[in-house]
Short mmCIF file of C-alpha atoms in Angstrom, two decimals:
data_model
loop_
_atom_site.label_atom_id
_atom_site.label_comp_id
_atom_site.label_asym_id
_atom_site.label_seq_id
_atom_site.Cartn_x
_atom_site.Cartn_y
_atom_site.Cartn_z
CA GLU A 20 133.97 31.11 128.10
CA ALA A 21 132.90 33.99 125.87
CA GLU A 22 129.33 33.91 124.67
CA VAL A 23 126.76 35.93 122.79
CA ALA A 24 124.44 37.65 125.25
CA GLN A 25 120.80 38.36 124.44
CA SER A 26 118.06 40.00 126.45
CA PRO A 27 115.36 39.59 127.37
CA ARG A 28 115.08 35.79 127.27
CA TYR A 29 111.30 35.98 127.07
CA LYS A 30 108.97 38.76 125.99
CA ILE A 31 105.19 38.91 125.80
CA THR A 32 103.70 41.88 124.03
CA GLU A 33 100.34 42.88 122.67
CA LYS A 34 99.87 43.27 118.95
CA SER A 35 100.44 46.78 117.64
CA GLN A 36 102.92 47.49 120.44
CA ALA A 37 106.63 48.12 119.91
CA VAL A 38 109.21 45.61 121.11
CA ALA A 39 113.01 45.57 121.09
CA PHE A 40 115.66 42.92 121.54
CA TRP A 41 119.28 43.42 122.48
CA CYS A 42 122.38 41.44 121.53
CA ASP A 43 125.97 41.72 122.71
CA PRO A 44 128.28 39.62 120.53
CA ILE A 45 131.48 37.95 121.59
CA SER A 46 134.14 40.59 122.10
CA GLY A 47 136.03 41.34 118.90
CA HIS A 48 133.54 39.71 116.57
CA ALA A 49 132.98 42.08 113.67
CA THR A 50 130.11 40.20 112.04
CA LEU A 51 126.70 40.01 113.70
CA TYR A 52 123.58 38.23 112.50
CA TRP A 53 119.92 38.30 113.54
CA TYR A 54 117.84 35.23 112.78
CA ARG A 55 114.14 34.50 113.29
CA GLN A 56 113.06 30.98 114.13
CA ILE A 57 109.35 30.25 113.90
CA LEU A 58 108.22 27.28 115.98
CA GLY A 59 108.85 24.04 114.12
CA GLN A 60 111.10 25.62 111.50
CA GLY A 61 114.76 26.34 110.99
CA PRO A 62 116.19 29.81 111.61
CA GLU A 63 115.98 32.37 108.81
CA LEU A 64 118.44 35.21 108.43
CA LEU A 65 116.95 38.65 108.92
CA VAL A 66 120.00 40.91 108.83
CA GLN A 67 123.78 40.75 108.76
CA PHE A 68 126.12 43.47 110.04
CA GLN A 69 129.80 43.94 109.34
CA ASP A 70 130.94 46.29 112.10
CA GLU A 71 128.27 49.01 112.08
CA SER A 72 127.24 48.53 108.44
CA VAL A 73 124.37 46.43 107.16
CA VAL A 74 125.68 43.85 104.71
CA ASP A 75 122.44 42.03 103.99
CA ASP A 76 118.90 42.93 105.07
CA SER A 77 117.09 41.48 102.09
CA GLN A 78 114.85 39.29 104.29
CA LEU A 79 114.09 41.95 106.89
CA PRO A 80 110.45 43.17 106.73
CA LYS A 81 111.44 46.81 106.65
CA ASP A 82 107.93 48.17 107.06
CA ARG A 83 107.95 47.09 110.69
CA PHE A 84 111.42 45.78 111.54
CA SER A 85 114.57 47.79 112.08
CA ALA A 86 118.05 46.86 113.24
CA GLU A 87 121.01 48.91 114.28
CA ARG A 88 124.55 48.43 115.48
CA LEU A 89 125.61 52.01 116.05
CA LYS A 90 129.11 51.52 117.43
CA GLY A 91 129.81 48.23 115.77
CA VAL A 92 129.49 46.30 119.00
CA ASP A 93 126.06 45.54 120.45
CA SER A 94 122.91 45.56 118.37
CA THR A 95 119.18 46.17 118.75
CA LEU A 96 116.38 44.65 116.70
CA LYS A 97 113.04 46.46 116.87
CA ILE A 98 109.55 45.56 115.75
CA GLN A 99 106.91 48.27 115.50
CA PRO A 100 104.07 47.46 115.45
CA ALA A 101 104.20 43.82 116.46
CA GLU A 102 101.83 41.40 114.76
CA LEU A 103 100.64 37.96 115.86
CA GLY A 104 102.78 36.34 113.16
CA ASP A 105 105.93 37.80 114.70
CA SER A 106 105.75 35.27 117.53
CA ALA A 107 109.04 33.40 117.24
CA MET A 108 112.49 32.92 118.71
CA TYR A 109 114.90 35.69 117.71
CA LEU A 110 118.48 34.53 117.64
CA CYS A 111 121.62 36.61 117.49
CA ALA A 112 124.93 35.20 116.29
CA SER A 113 128.42 36.55 115.80
CA SER A 114 131.59 35.48 114.06
CA ALA A 115 135.18 36.60 114.00
CA ALA A 116 136.96 37.87 110.92
CA THR A 117 139.33 34.92 110.97
CA GLY A 118 136.85 32.39 112.29
CA THR A 119 134.98 29.70 110.41
CA GLU A 120 131.79 29.45 112.41
CA ALA A 121 129.09 31.54 114.00
CA PHE A 122 128.29 31.47 117.71
CA PHE A 123 124.65 31.81 118.71
CA GLY A 124 123.09 33.38 121.75
CA GLN A 125 120.30 31.79 123.80
CA GLY A 126 117.67 33.74 121.91
CA THR A 127 114.66 35.86 122.84
CA ARG A 128 111.32 34.06 122.75
CA LEU A 129 108.67 36.59 121.63
CA THR A 130 104.97 35.95 122.08
CA VAL A 131 102.56 38.44 120.56
CA VAL A 132 99.03 38.30 121.99
CA ALA B 7 118.78 30.34 96.00
CA GLN B 8 120.07 27.59 98.21
CA SER B 9 117.79 25.19 100.02
CA VAL B 10 118.32 22.48 102.61
CA THR B 11 116.06 19.49 103.07
CA GLN B 12 116.08 17.41 106.20
CA LEU B 13 114.22 14.32 105.21
CA ASP B 14 112.95 13.32 108.64
CA SER B 15 111.14 15.72 110.94
CA GLN B 16 111.27 13.28 113.86
CA VAL B 17 113.51 10.31 114.59
CA PRO B 18 112.77 8.14 117.64
CA VAL B 19 115.46 5.69 118.65
CA PHE B 20 116.39 3.56 121.63
CA GLU B 21 119.45 4.27 123.72
CA GLU B 22 122.68 2.71 122.41
CA ALA B 23 121.17 2.20 118.95
CA PRO B 24 122.75 3.81 115.86
CA VAL B 25 121.11 6.80 114.23
CA GLU B 26 121.31 8.69 110.94
CA LEU B 27 119.81 12.11 110.36
CA ARG B 28 119.56 12.91 106.66
CA CYS B 29 120.33 16.21 105.00
CA ASN B 30 120.33 17.16 101.34
CA TYR B 31 121.12 20.57 99.91
CA SER B 32 120.67 22.20 96.55
CA SER B 33 123.46 24.39 95.31
CA SER B 34 125.43 24.62 92.13
CA VAL B 35 128.41 26.22 93.80
CA SER B 36 130.91 25.16 96.39
CA VAL B 37 129.40 25.22 99.84
CA TYR B 38 130.30 24.89 103.46
CA LEU B 39 128.11 22.57 105.50
CA PHE B 40 127.22 22.60 109.19
CA TRP B 41 125.23 20.65 111.73
CA TYR B 42 123.88 22.54 114.73
CA VAL B 43 122.10 21.14 117.79
CA GLN B 44 119.40 22.96 119.74
CA TYR B 45 118.11 22.00 123.19
CA PRO B 46 114.66 23.28 124.27
CA ASN B 47 114.51 27.06 124.59
CA GLN B 48 118.22 27.36 123.89
CA GLY B 49 120.30 28.77 121.09
CA LEU B 50 122.15 26.73 118.52
CA GLN B 51 125.42 24.97 119.24
CA LEU B 52 127.76 23.94 116.45
CA LEU B 53 128.16 20.18 116.29
CA LEU B 54 130.48 19.85 113.29
CA LYS B 55 131.33 21.47 109.98
CA TYR B 56 132.72 20.67 106.57
CA LEU B 57 134.76 23.36 104.86
CA SER B 58 137.24 21.41 102.75
CA GLY B 59 139.54 18.42 102.83
CA SER B 60 138.42 15.07 104.21
CA THR B 61 134.78 14.45 103.44
CA LEU B 62 134.26 12.74 106.80
CA VAL B 63 134.12 15.10 109.75
CA GLU B 64 133.70 14.22 113.41
CA SER B 65 132.51 15.91 116.57
CA ILE B 66 133.93 15.53 120.05
CA ASN B 67 130.85 13.67 121.30
CA GLY B 68 130.81 10.83 118.78
CA PHE B 69 128.80 12.26 115.90
CA GLU B 70 130.15 12.20 112.36
CA ALA B 71 128.95 13.47 109.01
CA GLU B 72 130.04 12.72 105.48
CA PHE B 73 130.00 15.23 102.67
CA ASN B 74 128.88 13.62 99.42
CA LYS B 75 129.16 16.09 96.58
CA SER B 76 127.64 13.86 93.91
CA GLN B 77 124.54 13.25 96.03
CA THR B 78 124.57 16.75 97.55
CA SER B 79 124.16 15.22 100.98
CA PHE B 80 125.64 15.73 104.43
CA HIS B 81 124.07 13.04 106.63
CA LEU B 82 124.76 12.96 110.35
CA ARG B 83 125.44 9.65 112.08
CA LYS B 84 126.19 8.30 115.51
CA PRO B 85 126.89 4.61 116.15
CA SER B 86 125.43 4.58 119.67
CA VAL B 87 123.17 7.32 121.04
CA HIS B 88 122.62 8.42 124.62
CA ILE B 89 119.59 9.88 126.36
CA SER B 90 121.45 13.20 126.46
CA ASP B 91 121.50 13.33 122.64
CA THR B 92 117.78 14.09 122.67
CA ALA B 93 117.51 17.48 120.94
CA GLU B 94 116.68 19.11 117.63
CA TYR B 95 119.34 18.99 114.94
CA PHE B 96 119.67 21.46 112.10
CA CYS B 97 121.64 21.09 108.91
CA ALA B 98 122.82 24.35 107.37
CA VAL B 99 124.65 25.48 104.25
CA ASN B 100 126.78 28.51 103.53
CA ASP B 101 127.50 29.76 100.03
CA GLY B 102 131.22 29.22 100.41
CA GLY B 103 131.96 32.85 101.13
CA THR B 104 133.71 34.24 104.16
CA SER B 105 130.54 35.01 106.08
CA TYR B 106 130.42 31.68 107.83
CA GLY B 107 127.39 32.68 109.86
CA LYS B 108 125.29 33.50 106.82
CA LEU B 109 123.41 30.23 106.72
CA THR B 110 120.42 28.59 105.10
CA PHE B 111 118.95 26.07 107.53
CA GLY B 112 116.87 22.98 107.07
CA GLN B 113 113.59 22.49 108.91
CA GLY B 114 115.22 20.50 111.68
CA THR B 115 115.03 16.89 112.89
CA ILE B 116 113.89 16.14 116.41
CA LEU B 117 115.90 13.22 117.76
CA THR B 118 114.29 11.49 120.72
CA VAL B 119 116.31 8.83 122.49
CA HIS B 120 114.24 6.42 124.58
CA PRO B 121 115.62 4.32 127.46
#
C-alpha cells in the first residue's frame, strides 16, 4: 500500500543548530502539506505545495523555517536556528488532484534541547 | 478564520459501552468535515469524512458521524467501543475548496477504553 514516507522518525538537536526533515509523498500526488503538531494540540498547517510551487506559507515562520520541493516530488523542511519552542511532531501529508482526502506520514518527532 | 472546538479533551469509557466525541466548527461558508485518528507516535489516519449528500457518514470499523449544519456540529459516535479504539481523535474542517488536505484541526480528544 502506498504511503507518505518521512525521515527521520526522531530527531534531537541543540538549540541554535540547524535541522532538516524529509518527506516523500505518495507517487503522483501533486499537493504536499507540512504540518506542525505541538504536544497536546491539533496539527497546524505550515506550508502547502502544488507541484513545486508554494500555494500557502502564511503560517510558516519564515525567519527560521524554509521549505522546498524542487522537482515537485519530495520535499524538505528546514529550521535554522532551532529554538526550544520548535519541539513538536512535524507531519507531512499529500493528496491527489482527483482525491478527496489527504494521507499523512508517520511524522518526525523533534526535540530541541 | 475557521476554528474547530472539540468539547472534551479526554473521554474515558468502558469496553462495549457507547461513546460520543463532540466537535463544533465555526464557518460561514460551506465546509468539508473530517475525523482523523492518531495512535501514539504515529501519523493521522482518516476515519471518515463528510463532503456532501447524506449527513450521516460511516467508517468501516463502526464509527459514524452526523453533519448538523444548523448546529455547526460533526459529532463522532460508536455504539460499542473496543480496547483497540483507544487513541486520540481529531476533528478537522476544510474551507470547501479543492485542497482537501488544507485543514483546520481541533485540539483533539483522547479516548481511553478500559476493560
